[in-house]
Every structure is written in structure tokens, then in C-alpha cells.
C-alpha positions as a printed NumPy array, in Angstrom:
array([[ 48.75 ,  70.426, 100.44 ],
       [ 48.865,  71.811, 104.131],
       [ 46.753,  74.724, 106.103],
       [ 48.822,  74.793, 109.455],
       [ 52.131,  75.964, 107.494],
       [ 53.378,  78.485, 105.17 ],
       [ 53.172,  77.856, 101.522],
       [ 52.324,  79.503,  97.984],
       [ 50.796,  78.267,  95.386],
       [ 51.432,  78.162,  91.672],
       [ 49.381,  77.524,  89.015],
       [ 51.513,  77.622,  85.333],
       [ 50.743,  80.124,  84.113],
       [ 51.433,  81.817,  87.592],
       [ 48.392,  84.467,  86.102],
       [ 47.337,  82.501,  89.782],
       [ 48.755,  82.355,  93.248],
       [ 48.344,  81.172,  96.243],
       [ 49.376,  82.232,  99.422],
       [ 49.215,  81.079, 102.657],
       [ 51.357,  83.317, 105.713],
       [ 51.678,  84.183, 109.053],
       [ 55.58 ,  82.189, 109.027],
       [ 59.356,  84.125, 108.776],
       [ 61.027,  84.102, 105.415],
       [ 64.227,  82.621, 105.72 ],
       [ 66.395,  82.29 , 103.014],
       [ 69.251,  83.342,  99.933],
       [ 68.668,  85.449,  96.638],
       [ 70.43 ,  85.941,  94.151],
       [ 69.699,  89.752,  92.806],
       [ 68.589,  89.595,  89.125],
       [ 70.292,  92.565,  86.663],
       [ 68.022,  95.176,  86.358],
       [ 65.348,  95.606,  83.933],
       [ 65.539,  99.685,  83.87 ],
       [ 69.002,  99.315,  83.142],
       [ 68.289,  96.183,  80.701],
       [ 65.401,  98.566,  78.118],
       [ 68.537, 100.866,  77.847],
       [ 71.678,  99.341,  77.646],
       [ 70.216,  96.922,  74.793],
       [ 68.622, 100.897,  73.057],
       [ 72.435, 102.083,  73.724],
       [ 73.88 ,  98.803,  71.417],
       [ 71.462,  98.65 ,  69.083],
       [ 72.592, 102.743,  67.979],
       [ 76.558, 101.757,  68.794],
       [ 76.354,  98.558,  65.531],
       [ 77.722,  97.066,  66.168],
       [ 79.019,  93.601,  68.84 ],
       [ 77.326,  94.079,  72.429],
       [ 78.105,  91.58 ,  74.949],
       [ 74.934,  91.925,  78.419],
       [ 75.156,  90.009,  81.419],
       [ 73.462,  89.789,  84.247],
       [ 70.28 ,  89.782,  82.481],
       [ 67.186,  89.382,  83.911],
       [ 64.951,  86.126,  82.833],
       [ 61.81 ,  88.098,  82.198],
       [ 59.076,  89.411,  79.616],
       [ 61.179,  92.241,  78.834],
       [ 63.889,  89.94 ,  77.433],
       [ 61.523,  87.651,  75.654],
       [ 60.268,  89.657,  73.598],
       [ 63.025,  91.823,  72.534],
       [ 63.883,  88.486,  71.023],
       [ 61.604,  88.691,  69.698],
       [ 61.571,  92.679,  68.335],
       [ 65.351,  93.006,  67.509],
       [ 66.283,  90.44 ,  64.569],
       [ 62.684,  91.672,  63.251],
       [ 65.457,  95.67 ,  62.651],
       [ 67.985,  94.331,  61.922],
       [ 69.974,  92.337,  65.24 ],
       [ 70.757,  89.256,  66.085],
       [ 70.426,  87.936,  68.409],
       [ 71.94 ,  85.441,  70.918],
       [ 71.085,  84.055,  75.242],
       [ 73.189,  81.882,  77.369],
       [ 72.048,  81.986,  80.101],
       [ 71.459,  85.261,  81.936],
       [ 74.154,  86.377,  78.515],
       [ 72.604,  88.681,  76.144],
       [ 74.872,  88.964,  73.199],
       [ 73.649,  91.636,  70.634],
       [ 75.382,  91.801,  66.787],
       [ 73.632,  95.211,  65.59 ],
       [ 74.514,  95.17 ,  61.097],
       [ 74.332,  96.958,  58.607],
       [ 71.786,  99.787,  59.309],
       [ 68.535,  99.635,  57.007],
       [ 67.369, 101.772,  55.023],
       [ 63.942, 102.914,  56.214],
       [ 63.254, 103.73 ,  52.496],
       [ 63.698,  99.925,  51.456],
       [ 60.644,  98.784,  51.597],
       [ 62.339,  95.091,  52.388],
       [ 64.364,  96.178,  54.61 ],
       [ 63.714,  93.636,  57.368],
       [ 61.055,  96.048,  60.222],
       [ 60.876,  98.476,  56.762],
       [ 60.618, 101.586,  58.941],
       [ 57.908, 100.754,  61.406],
       [ 58.617,  99.185,  66.009],
       [ 57.21 ,  95.648,  64.581],
       [ 53.662,  95.189,  66.822],
       [ 55.865,  92.95 ,  69.391],
       [ 57.154,  97.239,  70.723],
       [ 53.567,  97.291,  72.099],
       [ 53.607,  94.731,  74.421],
       [ 55.975,  96.391,  77.094],
       [ 57.155,  99.932,  77.941],
       [ 61.001,  99.196,  77.578],
       [ 60.316,  99.755,  74.248],
       [ 60.048, 103.484,  73.709],
       [ 63.958, 103.61 ,  74.206],
       [ 64.198, 101.968,  70.871],
       [ 63.301, 105.246,  69.364],
       [ 65.969, 107.208,  69.898],
       [ 69.097, 104.646,  68.629],
       [ 66.516, 103.335,  66.201],
       [ 66.552, 106.515,  64.967],
       [ 70.406, 107.808,  64.643],
       [ 70.778, 105.153,  62.763],
       [ 67.551, 105.063,  60.035],
       [ 66.697, 108.073,  59.637],
       [ 63.056, 107.665,  59.672],
       [ 60.885, 105.071,  62.18 ],
       [ 57.021, 104.662,  63.6  ],
       [ 55.313, 103.502,  65.436],
       [ 51.454, 102.518,  66.397],
       [ 52.207, 102.269,  70.374],
       [ 53.693, 101.277,  73.574],
       [ 53.009,  99.095,  76.798],
       [ 53.929,  98.287,  80.111],
       [ 51.885,  98.3  ,  83.064],
       [ 48.742, 100.871,  83.758],
       [ 49.434, 102.825,  85.797],
       [ 48.719, 106.383,  83.33 ],
       [ 46.421, 109.862,  84.88 ],
       [ 42.678, 108.458,  84.485],
       [ 42.648, 111.025,  81.622],
       [ 44.274, 108.52 ,  79.791],
       [ 43.345, 105.429,  80.836],
       [ 46.589, 104.025,  82.685],
       [ 48.617, 104.556,  79.153],
       [ 52.676, 105.333,  80.507],
       [ 52.886, 108.715,  78.155],
       [ 55.581, 108.773,  75.213],
       [ 54.648, 112.091,  73.136],
       [ 57.573, 113.308,  76.291],
       [ 60.242, 111.154,  74.141],
       [ 59.694, 112.784,  70.981],
       [ 59.398, 116.191,  72.238],
       [ 62.644, 115.085,  73.762],
       [ 64.405, 114.353,  69.905],
       [ 62.919, 116.959,  68.189],
       [ 65.06 , 119.592,  70.326],
       [ 67.676, 117.14 ,  68.947],
       [ 66.236, 117.694,  65.44 ],
       [ 63.537, 114.733,  65.129],
       [ 60.405, 116.079,  62.704],
       [ 57.535, 114.503,  64.627],
       [ 54.412, 113.776,  61.604],
       [ 51.711, 113.025,  64.588],
       [ 48.765, 111.581,  61.701],
       [ 51.735, 109.555,  60.277],
       [ 53.124, 108.537,  64.157],
       [ 56.628, 109.193,  62.327],
       [ 59.772, 110.496,  63.039],
       [ 62.229, 111.765,  61.469],
       [ 66.158, 112.702,  60.804],
       [ 67.592, 115.417,  58.889],
       [ 70.657, 113.862,  56.84 ],
       [ 73.028, 115.257,  58.481],
       [ 72.003, 113.934,  61.956],
       [ 70.809, 114.366,  65.896],
       [ 72.355, 117.678,  65.858],
       [ 73.587, 118.6  ,  69.494],
       [ 71.975, 120.338,  71.794],
       [ 71.401, 122.167,  75.924],
       [ 68.298, 121.594,  76.933],
       [ 66.826, 121.871,  79.948],
       [ 65.355, 118.758,  81.261],
       [ 63.792, 120.318,  84.746],
       [ 61.212, 121.473,  81.621],
       [ 59.939, 118.116,  82.035],
       [ 58.511, 117.939,  85.196],
       [ 54.985, 118.763,  87.03 ],
       [ 56.529, 119.644,  90.124],
       [ 59.579, 122.919,  89.367],
       [ 60.981, 122.257,  92.791],
       [ 61.05 , 118.575,  94.427],
       [ 61.15 , 117.505,  89.858],
       [ 58.81 , 114.947,  90.053],
       [ 56.788, 114.283,  88.155],
       [ 55.648, 110.425,  84.939],
       [ 57.94 , 112.079,  82.385],
       [ 60.849, 113.067,  83.791],
       [ 62.962, 110.208,  84.119],
       [ 61.198, 109.707,  80.259],
       [ 62.737, 112.954,  78.991],
       [ 66.662, 111.99 ,  80.374],
       [ 66.453, 108.926,  79.263],
       [ 65.877, 110.022,  75.866],
       [ 68.475, 112.729,  75.723],
       [ 70.966, 111.109,  77.   ],
       [ 71.188, 108.002,  74.139],
       [ 70.321, 110.597,  71.086],
       [ 73.319, 113.484,  73.018],
       [ 75.281, 110.279,  72.875],
       [ 74.174, 109.784,  68.853],
       [ 74.684, 113.134,  68.621],
       [ 77.467, 115.589,  66.534],
       [ 78.515, 117.578,  69.495],
       [ 78.69 , 118.521,  73.399],
       [ 75.49 , 117.864,  74.454],
       [ 73.982, 119.889,  77.597],
       [ 71.417, 118.433,  80.292],
       [ 70.489, 120.57 ,  82.376],
       [ 68.122, 120.108,  85.595],
       [ 68.346, 116.216,  84.511],
       [ 66.834, 113.359,  86.798],
       [ 69.783, 111.355,  88.266],
       [ 68.528, 107.911,  90.383],
       [ 70.384, 105.349,  89.565],
       [ 69.327, 103.92 ,  85.85 ],
       [ 70.751, 106.948,  84.086],
       [ 73.816, 106.706,  86.849],
       [ 74.462, 104.001,  85.071],
       [ 73.532, 104.474,  81.088],
       [ 76.028, 106.775,  81.427],
       [ 78.351, 104.429,  82.056],
       [ 77.989, 102.466,  80.019],
       [ 78.439, 104.931,  77.593],
       [ 81.97 , 106.431,  79.302],
       [ 83.242, 102.958,  78.792],
       [ 82.549, 102.528,  74.712],
       [ 84.203, 106.105,  74.492],
       [ 81.241, 108.659,  75.06 ],
       [ 83.059, 111.374,  77.082],
       [ 80.584, 112.749,  79.96 ],
       [ 81.101, 116.013,  82.817],
       [ 78.925, 115.715,  85.891],
       [ 78.044, 118.995,  88.039],
       [ 75.396, 119.013,  90.247],
       [ 73.156, 121.65 ,  87.704],
       [ 74.025, 119.192,  84.238],
       [ 75.617, 116.936,  82.41 ],
       [ 77.984, 117.089,  79.514],
       [ 78.046, 113.807,  76.654],
       [ 79.996, 114.202,  73.465],
       [ 80.284, 111.754,  71.627],
       [ 82.252, 108.395,  70.794],
       [ 85.572, 108.904,  68.649],
       [ 85.128, 107.067,  65.244],
       [ 87.519, 104.214,  66.047],
       [ 86.547, 102.086,  68.494],
       [ 86.956,  98.781,  70.363],
       [ 85.086,  95.457,  68.233],
       [ 83.117,  94.407,  71.626],
       [ 81.348,  96.434,  74.09 ],
       [ 80.478,  93.947,  77.214],
       [ 78.831,  95.46 ,  80.019],
       [ 77.382,  93.892,  83.401],
       [ 74.033,  94.919,  84.428],
       [ 73.769,  95.932,  88.056],
       [ 72.035,  94.058,  90.573],
       [ 67.368,  95.137,  90.3  ],
       [ 67.281,  98.208,  92.669],
       [ 63.736,  97.131,  93.407],
       [ 63.905,  93.416,  93.594],
       [ 65.698,  94.203,  96.768],
       [ 63.532,  96.451,  97.494],
       [ 60.882,  93.741,  97.048],
       [ 63.213,  91.465,  99.742],
       [ 63.479,  93.901, 102.05 ],
       [ 60.308,  93.889, 102.577],
       [ 59.049,  90.422, 102.315],
       [ 61.49 ,  90.047, 105.3  ],
       [ 60.234,  93.183, 107.498],
       [ 57.092,  92.199, 107.711],
       [ 57.074,  88.13 , 108.328],
       [ 59.909,  88.614, 110.72 ],
       [ 62.236,  86.394, 108.728],
       [ 65.766,  87.156, 107.209],
       [ 67.013,  87.162, 103.556],
       [ 70.877,  86.853, 102.461],
       [ 71.061,  88.628,  99.348],
       [ 73.643,  87.894,  96.55 ],
       [ 75.598,  90.135,  94.061],
       [ 73.934,  93.213,  96.237],
       [ 77.006,  95.415,  98.316],
       [ 77.107,  97.924, 101.037],
       [ 77.252, 100.301,  98.159],
       [ 74.448,  99.533,  96.169],
       [ 72.176, 100.648,  99.458],
       [ 73.925, 103.576, 100.146],
       [ 74.368, 104.786,  96.589],
       [ 70.826, 103.32 ,  94.649],
       [ 68.196, 103.26 ,  97.166],
       [ 70.076, 105.248, 100.302],
       [ 66.591, 107.251, 101.064],
       [ 64.91 , 103.2  , 100.943],
       [ 67.986, 102.36 , 102.884],
       [ 66.969, 106.023, 105.48 ],
       [ 64.243, 104.514, 105.683],
       [ 65.428, 101.073, 106.676],
       [ 66.725, 101.867, 109.137],
       [ 63.88 , 104.04 , 110.697],
       [ 61.95 , 100.994, 110.43 ],
       [ 64.484,  99.78 , 112.645],
       [ 65.446,  97.013, 109.812],
       [ 68.936,  95.122, 110.223],
       [ 71.52 ,  94.733, 107.478],
       [ 74.675,  93.091, 108.05 ],
       [ 77.293,  92.947, 105.638],
       [ 79.676,  90.071, 104.51 ],
       [ 81.645,  89.251, 101.486],
       [ 78.756,  87.556,  99.746],
       [ 76.311,  89.869,  99.672],
       [ 74.04 ,  91.225, 102.758],
       [ 70.985,  89.265, 104.771],
       [ 68.932,  91.705, 105.988],
       [ 66.794,  90.79 , 109.588],
       [ 63.198,  91.917, 110.382],
       [ 63.847,  94.276, 113.667],
       [ 65.148,  91.417, 116.168],
       [ 62.17 ,  92.555, 118.91 ],
       [ 60.067,  92.557, 116.912],
       [ 59.384,  96.5  , 116.935],
       [ 59.338,  98.606, 114.452],
       [ 60.035, 102.313, 114.765],
       [ 58.268, 104.949, 112.752],
       [ 58.349, 106.009, 108.957],
       [ 58.747, 109.776, 108.29 ],
       [ 56.28 , 111.518, 106.283],
       [ 57.654, 109.421, 102.812],
       [ 57.416, 111.819,  99.374],
       [ 58.016, 109.412,  95.937],
       [ 60.272, 111.756,  93.979],
       [ 64.35 , 112.215,  92.843],
       [ 65.556, 112.903,  96.126],
       [ 63.844, 109.931,  98.245],
       [ 62.144, 106.779,  97.032],
       [ 61.577, 105.378,  93.464],
       [ 57.748, 105.131,  92.715],
       [ 58.368, 101.849,  92.452],
       [ 59.58 , 101.573,  95.855],
       [ 56.471, 102.531,  96.967],
       [ 53.585,  99.803,  96.915],
       [ 55.866,  97.291,  98.81 ],
       [ 56.517, 100.553, 101.755],
       [ 52.503, 100.496, 102.027],
       [ 53.067,  97.143, 103.054],
       [ 55.5  ,  97.649, 105.6  ],
       [ 53.981, 100.979, 107.102],
       [ 51.924,  98.168, 108.288],
       [ 54.167,  97.229, 110.755],
       [ 54.773, 100.634, 112.021],
       [ 53.604, 103.121, 114.605],
       [ 50.771, 105.142, 112.239],
       [ 50.13 , 106.574, 110.533],
       [ 52.298, 107.008, 108.2  ],
       [ 52.039, 108.878, 104.646],
       [ 53.483, 108.351, 101.648],
       [ 53.244, 111.386,  98.94 ],
       [ 54.289, 109.662,  95.189],
       [ 54.443, 112.896,  93.724],
       [ 55.834, 110.543,  89.682],
       [ 52.672, 108.793,  89.165],
       [ 49.833, 110.016,  90.916],
       [ 47.056, 108.002,  92.796],
       [ 48.501, 105.327,  92.677],
       [ 46.25 , 103.089,  94.349],
       [ 45.644, 100.007,  92.305],
       [ 47.415,  98.364,  95.803],
       [ 44.433,  99.609,  98.245],
       [ 41.74 ,  97.232,  97.933],
       [ 43.68 ,  94.143,  97.595],
       [ 45.311,  95.549, 101.409],
       [ 42.441,  96.23 , 102.777],
       [ 41.398,  92.472, 102.288],
       [ 44.657,  90.941, 103.67 ],
       [ 43.445,  93.799, 107.096],
       [ 45.477,  96.45 , 106.431],
       [ 43.958, 100.061, 107.888],
       [ 45.212, 101.66 , 104.498],
       [ 43.102, 104.949, 101.857],
       [ 43.929, 106.72 ,  99.633],
       [ 43.217, 110.562, 100.044],
       [ 43.874, 113.944,  97.081],
       [ 47.167, 114.116,  98.16 ],
       [ 48.231, 111.003,  99.163],
       [ 48.152, 107.413, 101.268],
       [ 46.922, 107.368, 105.044],
       [ 48.283, 103.468, 106.816],
       [ 48.109, 102.634, 110.178],
       [ 49.539, 100.195, 111.696],
       [ 46.598,  96.964, 111.606],
       [ 47.817,  92.545, 111.434],
       [ 47.968,  92.351, 108.029],
       [ 44.664,  88.566, 108.975],
       [ 42.513,  87.068, 106.111],
       [ 39.65 ,  85.592, 107.422],
       [ 40.01 ,  81.301, 107.599],
       [ 38.939,  80.98 , 104.542],
       [ 40.315,  82.285, 102.601],
       [ 40.444,  85.284, 100.592],
       [ 40.334,  86.929,  96.373],
       [ 42.474,  90.065,  95.923],
       [ 43.774,  91.12 ,  92.426],
       [ 46.971,  92.322,  90.515],
       [ 46.441,  95.238,  88.023],
       [ 50.175,  95.77 ,  88.007],
       [ 54.005,  94.527,  88.742],
       [ 54.231,  97.085,  91.546],
       [ 50.252,  95.579,  92.425],
       [ 51.074,  92.638,  92.865],
       [ 54.069,  91.845,  94.236],
       [ 52.992,  94.169,  97.288],
       [ 50.648,  91.564,  97.342],
       [ 52.352,  89.321,  96.688],
       [ 54.251,  90.534, 100.004],
       [ 51.895,  91.055, 102.595],
       [ 49.854,  87.677, 101.487],
       [ 53.276,  85.965, 102.832],
       [ 52.678,  88.575, 106.58 ],
       [ 48.913,  87.329, 107.051],
       [ 47.191,  85.509, 109.264],
       [ 44.401,  83.64 , 108.668],
       [ 43.445,  81.521, 106.044],
       [ 44.68 ,  81.464, 102.369],
       [ 45.148,  84.617,  99.575],
       [ 44.167,  83.575,  96.673],
       [ 46.022,  86.732,  93.597],
       [ 44.949,  87.158,  90.304],
       [ 47.073,  88.583,  87.8  ],
       [ 49.853,  87.651,  89.058],
       [ 51.686,  87.816,  85.551],
       [ 52.402,  91.168,  86.195],
       [ 55.714,  89.928,  88.076],
       [ 57.079,  88.567,  84.326],
       [ 57.499,  92.017,  83.999],
       [ 59.918,  92.969,  86.017],
       [ 60.914,  89.687,  87.863],
       [ 62.528,  87.336,  87.817],
       [ 60.949,  83.426,  88.605],
       [ 59.514,  85.308,  91.503],
       [ 57.62 ,  82.608,  92.319],
       [ 60.063,  80.285,  92.246],
       [ 62.845,  81.755,  94.292],
       [ 59.834,  82.369,  96.254],
       [ 59.712,  78.75 ,  96.822],
       [ 62.939,  77.791,  96.975],
       [ 63.442,  80.037, 100.485],
       [ 60.369,  77.756, 101.716],
       [ 61.862,  75.479, 101.48 ],
       [ 64.317,  77.113, 103.259],
       [ 62.397,  78.288, 106.238],
       [ 62.851,  76.547, 109.974],
       [ 58.723,  75.72 , 110.067],
       [ 58.87 ,  73.192, 105.828],
       [ 56.428,  74.662, 104.262],
       [ 53.726,  72.189, 101.453],
       [ 54.767,  74.144,  98.121],
       [ 52.88 ,  72.658,  94.844]])
């Protein structure tokens, strides 16, 4: 492999990547469907008890796990390209030991975080659901050794009439099913002013799913309102559920008994993949054309990120085929204001990538993550690549510093999905020797073949790379 051109070399297992950066990235990318919406759409489809077709489904770990998991729950699945067909059968009795999967979530559920959202619809269908645990990237609190929280989902379902047996890790529901309720979701936020924290988003999503199968109108006050919740609400409306939106609440009345036989839903583009590619273009001085993305995607789903990008000097051009994002033409980045992570600002999953972007901006830039406090796993790797970055008791401070590594290269380790993405993107921008990144299997949790898409962009680059 040539040592003087931009290259990315995956191993077959993609647990390690070797990246040689320092040149602009140019290319065209088809943005995949949004994972955060897919897990909610699959959950709702199971509760709907009828045939559902989801399109624009990403090829990621969650999808593969669902194809293994759902048949054990009595849901027939088939896949054609990026379309996933779900056909829930009659709900098996939770008391029937011969029923597929019994009352327990299958062990495969422990491998992904999205399986958490299967609880509301499965409980509505079966009346009893047990579970042993849920997966996902280890970005939870140090007290929980990085494990993601799940007890807030139980507390939400208890408000709808469920009972929880902690000794058995089992939820049960009265025969009448979920009762409609009024729930203030702000109580699940750590910060009552900014309405943020690790439980607030998940509590809202679980409440919306339970409300869709309740016995009347549910009122959800102070809900989390970012794009994936709005996508779920649109799916419910498409299925005949009545949804009323107000500034401080959402009211949900379940669908009528008579409904269409087939529900089809096209997943929106993955907003975090858009953030990733915008960062690639910016920090490498390149230009990326994103298809399956519109100006509305930026303004509606990523407006806080979009405003920060504009402050930094990124350029966006909208065409009929998508959006082209470019680094500042003169190479001069603008300063970033203080970046806060909360429902009124950027996604917490965007934070590691904005940390990389901030290395290009006049500093210092201060970043405060109010959702996953202490989400600093990417900082050591970025520092090894030359970044002036460190964590403090109340956030991250980033100074402007060139990303560069010794001629002999350096090795860094990714502990989670967005940490891996941040390290790969930073390595693409770094001058010097090769960057060997371990732990890149995490990319498959949320990106549809990111290494291959990067390799395709490198082939399209003005400087022909060596790609292995």
C-alpha cells in the first residue's frame, strides 16, 4: 500500500481499521435510514399485529438482531434489499410454555439497546413480559459501569397500569390492558429547566408507544420532541392514531378498530450519518454530496447542528438530488460558540463529532453534554492524534491544533459507536503516519457500511488513493 496517499484499510472483521489521512475527501453518499426511528417503527409494528413494510432500512447490527429475535416472538420477517416486512401472528399466551419465546424476551435482545422499546407493545399484546437485560454502547454512568438505564421504561409503563416484579424482572398488565393516563415526562429529566438527562428521551418514546395501545386519550406533558419522536408520531398518524400536538404536550388517542390491512413506512434519513459526513467534509477540506437528504432534513431534524456548522463556515448547496456539504472555501473556519447538548440543542450522539470539528475552529471551544455526562471516551484517542482536548468537571474544552501523528503511526481504541466514528473522522484529517484504530466493530451498531462508503469516496477523490 502506498504511503503517500489517503487510504483506509479494513480487516475482514472490521474490528480494526488503518487510516492514512491528510487529503480532502470527495464523493457521493446515499444516506441510510435512521436507526433511532427504525427501532421505534419495528416496536410499533409488533404491537399493531398486522403486516408492515418498512423501507430504507439500514444494514446494521440492530437489523440483523431483529431478524434473529422477532421470529422467536411470533413475528414472521422477510427482507428484500433495504425493505423489511414484518407479519406479527396472533399474540401467544404468556402462560403457554409452548408459545414461541414464552414470556421472556429472547437472549438476543441483550445485544442491542433498541430492544428496550419492544417492552411496551409486547406487554400490550401478551400481558406479561420478562427480560434479562439490554445492550447498546457503554456510555452510561460510571456507577452502572457504563450500562444504559432501563428502569425508567418500567416506571413509564407502571403509569399505564403495568406491574413490575423486580425479583423476576417481569412486567404484567391487567386483562383490560393499558389505561390512558396523564404523564409529565419532565419528571424523567435530570435538569427541570433544560429538560435533559439520559432517561428523558427513552421515557417519552416508551410513553408514546404505550399510549398508542391504551384505552383512551393519553396526555403527555413536557415531552422530548426531537426528530425521532416526531417520526414515530407521523407513523402513528399514518395508521389512524389521532395525535394532537401543542407547545407543552402531546395527546394520543389510539386508532379505530377498522384499519388498513397493510402499513408501509419509509424511514427518514439517518441524521447522525449526516452529521458524520458533514464532519468528514469539513475537517478534511473536502466536499460530500448526500442523497436522500434535503434542506428540510437539516432545518427540521438538525437545526441546532446546522446553525453551528454555519457558524464554523461550512457551506451547503441544495439540489434536486440532495445536499452538498463543503469545507470553508478559503480554509478559514469560524469560531464555535459554547455547544450545549440537550433537547433544544444538538444530539448527544453529535457531540464526539463536534469535538473533532472544534479542532479546526479558533478556540477554545467549550462543550457541555447534559445527556450523557462524562461522555469522554473519544478524548484520549483524539489527544493521541494531536488534538488539544481535555475533559473537565463540567464539560470538554477544545483548542485549535493541527491533527498530526508521528511518521511511524499511532494506535487508538474505540469504546463505543460515536467514539469510533470520531476517531475515524479525525484520522482522515490527520497528517503523518498511519492511524490504527481498534474497536471499530462498534460502527456496525449505527452505520450502514461506513468503511465501504468511505472507500468509495476515496476512489472518487481527486488524488487516487490506495484502498485495500
